[in-house]
Tab-separated table of C-alpha atoms and ligand atoms in Angstrom:
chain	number	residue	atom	x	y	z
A	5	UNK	CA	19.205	13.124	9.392
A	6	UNK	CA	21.894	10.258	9.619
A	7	UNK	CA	21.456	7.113	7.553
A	8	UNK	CA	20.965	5.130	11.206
A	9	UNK	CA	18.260	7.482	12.295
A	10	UNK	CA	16.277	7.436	9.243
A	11	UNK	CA	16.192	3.556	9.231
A	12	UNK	CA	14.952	3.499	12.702
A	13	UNK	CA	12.136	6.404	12.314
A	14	UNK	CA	10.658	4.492	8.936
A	15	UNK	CA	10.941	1.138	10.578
A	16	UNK	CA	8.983	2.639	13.690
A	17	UNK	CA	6.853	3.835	11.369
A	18	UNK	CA	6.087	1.032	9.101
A	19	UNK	CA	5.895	-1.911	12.795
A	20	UNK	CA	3.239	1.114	14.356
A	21	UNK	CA	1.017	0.183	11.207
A	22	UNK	CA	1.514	-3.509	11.291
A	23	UNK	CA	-1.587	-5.446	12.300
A	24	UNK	CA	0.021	-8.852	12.720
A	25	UNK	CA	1.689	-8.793	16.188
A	26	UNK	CA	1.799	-11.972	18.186
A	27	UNK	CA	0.127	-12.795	20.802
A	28	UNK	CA	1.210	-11.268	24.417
A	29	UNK	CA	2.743	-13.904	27.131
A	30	UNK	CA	0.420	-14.680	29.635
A	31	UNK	CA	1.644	-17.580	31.602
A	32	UNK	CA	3.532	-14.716	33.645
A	33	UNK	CA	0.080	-12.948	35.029
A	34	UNK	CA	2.032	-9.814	34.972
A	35	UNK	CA	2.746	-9.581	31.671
A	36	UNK	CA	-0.108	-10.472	30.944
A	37	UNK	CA	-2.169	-7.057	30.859
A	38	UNK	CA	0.326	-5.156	28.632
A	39	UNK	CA	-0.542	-3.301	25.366
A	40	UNK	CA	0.484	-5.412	22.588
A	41	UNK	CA	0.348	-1.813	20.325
A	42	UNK	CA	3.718	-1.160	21.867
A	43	UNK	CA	6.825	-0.924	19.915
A	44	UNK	CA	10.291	0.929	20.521
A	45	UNK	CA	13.751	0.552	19.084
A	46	UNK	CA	16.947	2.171	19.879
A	47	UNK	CA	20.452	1.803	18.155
A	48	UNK	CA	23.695	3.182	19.801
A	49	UNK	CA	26.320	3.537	16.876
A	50	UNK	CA	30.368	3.068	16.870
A	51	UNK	CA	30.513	6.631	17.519
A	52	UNK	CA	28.503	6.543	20.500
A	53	UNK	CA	24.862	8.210	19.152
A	54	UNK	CA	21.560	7.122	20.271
A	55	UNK	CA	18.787	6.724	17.887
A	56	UNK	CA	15.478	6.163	19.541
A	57	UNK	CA	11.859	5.929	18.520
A	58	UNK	CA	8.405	4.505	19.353
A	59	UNK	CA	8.514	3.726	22.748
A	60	UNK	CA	12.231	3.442	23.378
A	61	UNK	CA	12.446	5.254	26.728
A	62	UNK	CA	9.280	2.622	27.798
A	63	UNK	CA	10.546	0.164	30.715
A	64	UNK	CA	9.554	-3.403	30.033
A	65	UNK	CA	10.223	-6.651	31.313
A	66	UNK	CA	13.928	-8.008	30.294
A	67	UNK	CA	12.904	-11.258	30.912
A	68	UNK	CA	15.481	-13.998	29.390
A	69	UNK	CA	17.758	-11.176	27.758
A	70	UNK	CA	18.780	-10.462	31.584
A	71	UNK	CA	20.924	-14.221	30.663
A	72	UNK	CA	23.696	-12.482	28.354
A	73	UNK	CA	24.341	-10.591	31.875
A	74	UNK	CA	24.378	-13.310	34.146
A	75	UNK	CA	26.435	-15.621	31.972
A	76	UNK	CA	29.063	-12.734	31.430
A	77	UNK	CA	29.198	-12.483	35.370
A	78	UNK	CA	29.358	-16.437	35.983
A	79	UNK	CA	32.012	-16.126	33.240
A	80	UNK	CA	33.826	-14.017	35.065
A	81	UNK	CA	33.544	-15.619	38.120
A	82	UNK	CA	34.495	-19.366	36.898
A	83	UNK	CA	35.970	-19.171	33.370
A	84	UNK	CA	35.624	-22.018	31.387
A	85	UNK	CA	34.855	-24.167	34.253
A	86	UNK	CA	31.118	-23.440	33.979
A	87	UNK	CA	31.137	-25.153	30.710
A	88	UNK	CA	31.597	-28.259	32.618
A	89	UNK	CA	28.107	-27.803	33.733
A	90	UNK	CA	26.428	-26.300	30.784
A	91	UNK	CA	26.833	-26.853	27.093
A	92	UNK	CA	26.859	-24.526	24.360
A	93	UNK	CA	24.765	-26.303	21.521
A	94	UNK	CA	21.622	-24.761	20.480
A	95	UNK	CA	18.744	-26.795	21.713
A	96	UNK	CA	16.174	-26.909	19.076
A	97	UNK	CA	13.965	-27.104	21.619
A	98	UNK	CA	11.268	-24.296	23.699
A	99	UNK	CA	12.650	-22.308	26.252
A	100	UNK	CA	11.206	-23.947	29.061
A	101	UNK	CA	11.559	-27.898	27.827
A	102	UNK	CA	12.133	-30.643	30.707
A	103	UNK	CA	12.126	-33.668	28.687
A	104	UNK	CA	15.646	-32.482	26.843
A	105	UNK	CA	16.851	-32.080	30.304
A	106	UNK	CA	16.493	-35.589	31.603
A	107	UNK	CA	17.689	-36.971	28.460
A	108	UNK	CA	20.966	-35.228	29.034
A	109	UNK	CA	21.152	-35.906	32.537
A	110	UNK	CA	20.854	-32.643	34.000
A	111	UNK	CA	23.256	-30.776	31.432
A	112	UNK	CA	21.910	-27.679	30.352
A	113	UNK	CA	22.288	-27.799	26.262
A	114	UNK	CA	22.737	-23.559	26.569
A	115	UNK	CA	23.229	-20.858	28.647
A	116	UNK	CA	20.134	-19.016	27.459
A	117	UNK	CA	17.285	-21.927	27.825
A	118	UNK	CA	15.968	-21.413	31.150
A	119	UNK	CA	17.977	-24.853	33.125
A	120	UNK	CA	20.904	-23.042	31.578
A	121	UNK	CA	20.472	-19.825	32.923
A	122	UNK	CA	18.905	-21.708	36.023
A	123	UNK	CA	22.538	-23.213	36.607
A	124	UNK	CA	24.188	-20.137	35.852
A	125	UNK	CA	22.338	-18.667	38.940
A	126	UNK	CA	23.232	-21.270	40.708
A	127	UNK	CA	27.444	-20.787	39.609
A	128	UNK	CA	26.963	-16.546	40.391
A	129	UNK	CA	25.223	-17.512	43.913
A	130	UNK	CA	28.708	-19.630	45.194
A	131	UNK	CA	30.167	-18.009	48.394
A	132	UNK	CA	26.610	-15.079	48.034
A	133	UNK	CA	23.612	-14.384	49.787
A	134	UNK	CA	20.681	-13.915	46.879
A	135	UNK	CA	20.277	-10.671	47.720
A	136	UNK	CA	24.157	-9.705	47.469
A	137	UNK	CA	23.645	-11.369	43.990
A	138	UNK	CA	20.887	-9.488	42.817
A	139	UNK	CA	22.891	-6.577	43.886
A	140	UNK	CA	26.019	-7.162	42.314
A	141	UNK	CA	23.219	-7.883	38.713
A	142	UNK	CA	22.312	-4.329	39.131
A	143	UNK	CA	25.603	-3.105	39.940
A	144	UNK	CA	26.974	-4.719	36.263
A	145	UNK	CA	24.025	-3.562	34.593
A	146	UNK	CA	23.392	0.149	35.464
A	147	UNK	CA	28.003	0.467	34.636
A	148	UNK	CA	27.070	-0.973	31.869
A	149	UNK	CA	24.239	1.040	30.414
A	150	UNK	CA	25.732	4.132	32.488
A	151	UNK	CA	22.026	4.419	34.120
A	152	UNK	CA	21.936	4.470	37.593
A	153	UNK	CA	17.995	4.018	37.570
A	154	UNK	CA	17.953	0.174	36.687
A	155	UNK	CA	15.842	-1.985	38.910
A	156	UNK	CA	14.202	-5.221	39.392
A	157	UNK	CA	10.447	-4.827	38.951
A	158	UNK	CA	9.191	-7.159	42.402
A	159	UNK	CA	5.839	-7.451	41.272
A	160	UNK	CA	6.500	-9.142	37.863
A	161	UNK	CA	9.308	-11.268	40.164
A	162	UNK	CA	6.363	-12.235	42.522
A	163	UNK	CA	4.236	-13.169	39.610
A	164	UNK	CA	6.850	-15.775	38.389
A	165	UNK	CA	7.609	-16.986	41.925
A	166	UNK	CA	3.838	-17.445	42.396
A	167	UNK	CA	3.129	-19.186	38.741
A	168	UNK	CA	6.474	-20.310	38.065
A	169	UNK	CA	5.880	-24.735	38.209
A	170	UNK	CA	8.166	-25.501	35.231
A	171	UNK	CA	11.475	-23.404	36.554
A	172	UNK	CA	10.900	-25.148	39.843
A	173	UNK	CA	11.023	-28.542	37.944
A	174	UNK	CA	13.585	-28.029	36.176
A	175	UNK	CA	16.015	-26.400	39.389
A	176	UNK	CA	15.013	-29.842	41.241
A	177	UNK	CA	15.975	-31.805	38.368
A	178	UNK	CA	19.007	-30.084	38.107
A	179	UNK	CA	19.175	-30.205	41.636
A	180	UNK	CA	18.728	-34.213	41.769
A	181	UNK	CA	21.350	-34.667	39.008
A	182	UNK	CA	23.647	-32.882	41.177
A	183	UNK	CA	24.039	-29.721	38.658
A	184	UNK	CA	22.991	-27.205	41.652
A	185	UNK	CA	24.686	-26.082	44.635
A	186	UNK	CA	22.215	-24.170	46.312
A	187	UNK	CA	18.672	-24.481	47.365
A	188	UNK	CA	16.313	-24.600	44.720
A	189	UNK	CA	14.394	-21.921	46.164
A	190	UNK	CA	17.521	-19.630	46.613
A	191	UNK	CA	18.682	-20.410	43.202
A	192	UNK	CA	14.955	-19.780	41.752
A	193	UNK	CA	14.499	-16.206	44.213
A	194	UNK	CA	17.585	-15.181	42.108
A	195	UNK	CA	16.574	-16.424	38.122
A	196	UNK	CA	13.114	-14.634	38.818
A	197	UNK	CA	14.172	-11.422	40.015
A	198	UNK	CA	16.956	-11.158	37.478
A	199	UNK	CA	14.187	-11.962	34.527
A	200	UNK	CA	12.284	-8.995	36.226
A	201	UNK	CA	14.898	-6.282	35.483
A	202	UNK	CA	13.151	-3.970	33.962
A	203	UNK	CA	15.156	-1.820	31.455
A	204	UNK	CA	13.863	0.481	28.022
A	205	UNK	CA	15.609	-0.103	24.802
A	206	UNK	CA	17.797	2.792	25.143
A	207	UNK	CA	18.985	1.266	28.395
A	208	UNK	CA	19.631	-1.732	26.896
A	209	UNK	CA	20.703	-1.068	23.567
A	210	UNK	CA	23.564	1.159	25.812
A	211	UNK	CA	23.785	-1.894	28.045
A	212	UNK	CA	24.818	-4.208	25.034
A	213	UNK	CA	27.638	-2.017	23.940
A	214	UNK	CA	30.500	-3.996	25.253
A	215	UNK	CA	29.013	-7.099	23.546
A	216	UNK	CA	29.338	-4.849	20.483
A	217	UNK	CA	32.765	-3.404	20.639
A	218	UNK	CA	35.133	-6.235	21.843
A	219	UNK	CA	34.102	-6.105	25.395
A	220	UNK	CA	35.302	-2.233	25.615
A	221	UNK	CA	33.050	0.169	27.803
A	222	UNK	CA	33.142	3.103	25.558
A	223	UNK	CA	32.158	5.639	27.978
A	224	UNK	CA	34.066	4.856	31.067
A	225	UNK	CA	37.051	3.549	28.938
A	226	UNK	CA	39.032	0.173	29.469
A	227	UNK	CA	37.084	-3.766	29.282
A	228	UNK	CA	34.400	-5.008	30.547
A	229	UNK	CA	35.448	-7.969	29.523
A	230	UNK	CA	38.090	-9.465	26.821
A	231	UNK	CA	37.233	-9.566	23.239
A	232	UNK	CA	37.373	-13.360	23.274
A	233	UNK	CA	34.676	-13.849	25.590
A	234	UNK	CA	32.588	-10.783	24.220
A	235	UNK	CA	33.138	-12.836	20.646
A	236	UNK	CA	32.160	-16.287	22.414
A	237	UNK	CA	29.166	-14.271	23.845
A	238	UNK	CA	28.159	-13.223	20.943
A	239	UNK	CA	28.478	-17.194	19.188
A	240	UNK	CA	25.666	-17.881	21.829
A	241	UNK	CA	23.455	-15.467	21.379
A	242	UNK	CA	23.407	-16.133	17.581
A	243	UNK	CA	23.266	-20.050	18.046
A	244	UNK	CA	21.465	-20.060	21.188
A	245	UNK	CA	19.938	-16.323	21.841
A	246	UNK	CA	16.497	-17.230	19.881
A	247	UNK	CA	15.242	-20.758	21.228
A	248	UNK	CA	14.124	-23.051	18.798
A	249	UNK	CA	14.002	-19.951	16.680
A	250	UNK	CA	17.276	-19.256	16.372
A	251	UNK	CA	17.801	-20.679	13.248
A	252	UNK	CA	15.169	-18.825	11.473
A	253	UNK	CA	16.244	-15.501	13.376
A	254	UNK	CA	20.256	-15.927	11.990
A	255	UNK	CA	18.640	-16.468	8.446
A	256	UNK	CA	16.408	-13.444	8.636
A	257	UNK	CA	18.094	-11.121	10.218
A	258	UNK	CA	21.718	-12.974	10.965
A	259	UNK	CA	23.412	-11.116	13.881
A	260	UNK	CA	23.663	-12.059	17.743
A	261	UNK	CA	20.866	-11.424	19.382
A	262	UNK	CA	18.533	-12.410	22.951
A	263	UNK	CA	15.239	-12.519	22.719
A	264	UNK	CA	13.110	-12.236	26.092
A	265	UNK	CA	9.225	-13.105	27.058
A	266	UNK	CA	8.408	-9.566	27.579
A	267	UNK	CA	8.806	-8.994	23.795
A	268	UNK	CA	12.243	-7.494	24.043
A	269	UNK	CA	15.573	-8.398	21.473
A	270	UNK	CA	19.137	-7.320	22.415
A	271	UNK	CA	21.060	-7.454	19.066
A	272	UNK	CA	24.820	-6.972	18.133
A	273	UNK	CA	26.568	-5.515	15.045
A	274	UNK	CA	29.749	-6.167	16.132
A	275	UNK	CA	31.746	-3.252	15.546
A	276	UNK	CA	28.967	-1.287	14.697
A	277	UNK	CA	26.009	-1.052	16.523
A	278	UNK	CA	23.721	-2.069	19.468
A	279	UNK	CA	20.478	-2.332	19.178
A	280	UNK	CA	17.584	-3.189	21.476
A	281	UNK	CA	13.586	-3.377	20.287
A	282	UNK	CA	10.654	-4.314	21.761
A	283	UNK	CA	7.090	-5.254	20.787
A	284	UNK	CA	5.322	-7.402	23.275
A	285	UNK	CA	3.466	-9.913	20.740
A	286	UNK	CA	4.813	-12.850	20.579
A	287	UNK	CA	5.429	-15.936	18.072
A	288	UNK	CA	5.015	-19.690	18.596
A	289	UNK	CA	8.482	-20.017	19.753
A	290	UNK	CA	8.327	-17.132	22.409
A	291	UNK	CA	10.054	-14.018	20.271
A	292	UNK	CA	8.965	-10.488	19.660
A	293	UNK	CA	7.205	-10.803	16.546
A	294	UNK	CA	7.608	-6.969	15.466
A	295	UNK	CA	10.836	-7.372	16.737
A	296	UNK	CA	12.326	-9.646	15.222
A	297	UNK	CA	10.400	-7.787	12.109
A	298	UNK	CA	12.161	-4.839	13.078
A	299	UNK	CA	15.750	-6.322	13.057
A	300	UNK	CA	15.305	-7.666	9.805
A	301	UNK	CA	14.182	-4.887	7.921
A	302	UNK	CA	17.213	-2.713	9.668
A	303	UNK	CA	19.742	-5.781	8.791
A	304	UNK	CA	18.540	-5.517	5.202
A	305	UNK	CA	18.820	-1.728	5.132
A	306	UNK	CA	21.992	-1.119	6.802
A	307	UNK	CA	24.066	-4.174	5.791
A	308	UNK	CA	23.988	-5.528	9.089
A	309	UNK	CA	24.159	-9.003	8.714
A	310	UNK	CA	27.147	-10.550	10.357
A	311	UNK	CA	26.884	-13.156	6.988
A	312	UNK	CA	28.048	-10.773	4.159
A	313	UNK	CA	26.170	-7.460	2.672
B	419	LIG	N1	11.412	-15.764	33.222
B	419	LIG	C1	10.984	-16.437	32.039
B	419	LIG	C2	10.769	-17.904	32.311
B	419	LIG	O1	11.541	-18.456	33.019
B	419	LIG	C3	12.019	-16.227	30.982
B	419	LIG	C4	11.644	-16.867	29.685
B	419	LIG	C5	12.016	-16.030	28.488
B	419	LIG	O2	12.124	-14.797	28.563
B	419	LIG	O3	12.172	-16.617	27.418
B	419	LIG	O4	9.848	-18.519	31.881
């Protein structure tokens, strides 16, 4: 057994017997019902090998991880114009706060708090219906991932449209500020449904590969995107990718990584691995708990952190 796939089968091991897991999120009534016993992890090495364990092949809810995507397709679409309309500081504040966004007059501090990702919508949506949109999501994730199965779950997307007060507040403060284009209601039918992508960590440890090795798609061959903006990508995720947890996340376990509501992480090695877990328990600030758990001990063990062995 490789070095990799040892690491990953004791970790599963040791987070399965772990009695401290977080608390599930519940403010989504969806999520709300599922088995905080889970736990799965999957790496995909340089040379291209998946190592998978616990429940790894389980679909869950990508939640806020689906942001690396959209930002790499607004990106794409606008180039450096969208950081006329969204900063790239870390917040130091929750996911979901309003108060930060009136004090910076409808400037998102990040791409990855939710006003961030709610005017990233907004920049993907210009000259699209939502549906096209959600489309062209898919289309990025499942060449990605090379998994043609990837969908949006609607019921989990119904849940947040139903319950989802604070994203509406902050789209129509954005909206009054002049920060959104479209209707808030367009804008918001596209943020839920892309949060509701539901993906396993195999599909998303494969779907994180070009984040991982300079924007190449190792598979099909040639870029996703350029190396730069993979790198800048990547200076998010580790700044931005964990809330107002990303600090303690970089010191743990020090390597770019999105954290999402459902209890998933997406986490890059660059040149080296990709690497998705999940464990729906949650912290205080909103991350997987056995996750981020997870990453740490695998950091530690493989020599992982992007800050020096
Ligand atoms: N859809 C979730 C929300 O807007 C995403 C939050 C997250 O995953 O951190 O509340």
């Amino acid at each position: 057994m490789s070095e990799i796939n040892l690491a990953v089968q004791e970790i599963t091991a040791d987070m399965i017997a772990r009695v401290d897991r977080g608390a599930v999120a519940t403010y989504i009534p969806e999520l709300a019902g599922i088995d905080p016993a889970r736990f799965g992890i999957a790496v995909v090495d340089a040379e291209g090998a998946q190592h998978v364990a616990g429940d790894g092949d389980t679909l869950f809810s990508i939640q806020s991880i689906s942001k690396v995507f959209t930002l790499t397709l607004a990106l794409g679409k606008v180039g450096d114009a969208l950081w006329q309309r969204v900063g790239k500081e870390p917040s130091g504040n929750p996911f979901n706060s309003i108060v930060q966004l009136e004090y910076e007059k409808g400037i998102p501090r990040n791409p990855l708090i939710n006003a961030g990702a709610i005017a990233v919508a907004d920049a993907i949506l210009a000259g699209h219906t939502p549906k096209a949109v959600l489309g062209e999501i898919l289309r990025f994730l499942r060449y990605v991932s090379d998994d043609e199965t990837i969908h949006i779950d609607r019921a989990v997307a119904a849940s947040e449209q139903a319950t989802g007060f604070r994203n509406a507040a902050l789209a129509n403060y954005l909206r009054a500020c002049g920060n959104l284009r479209h209707p808030v209601e367009m804008v918001l039918g596209v943020y839920f449904h892309h949060c509701a992508i539901a993906m396993s960590c195999r599909q998303l440890a494969m779907a994180g590969r070009y984040l991982a090795f300079a924007g190449r798609h190792p598979t099909a061959g040639g870029k996703v995107i350029s190396a730069e903006r993979a790198k800048r990508i990547n200076a998010l995720m580790l700044t931005c990718g964990h809330y107002d947890g990303s600090g303690d996340f970089a010191f743990r376990v020090g390597m770019p990584a999105k954290s999402g509501v459902g209890g998933g992480i997406l986490a890059v090695v660059p040149g080296k691995a990709s690497i998705a877990v999940w464990s729906p328990g949650l912290d205080a600030q909103g991350n997987s708990v056995l996750g981020s758990a997870a990453l740490e001990l695998l950091s530690r063990r493989m020599n992982w952190s992007i800050f020096g062995e």
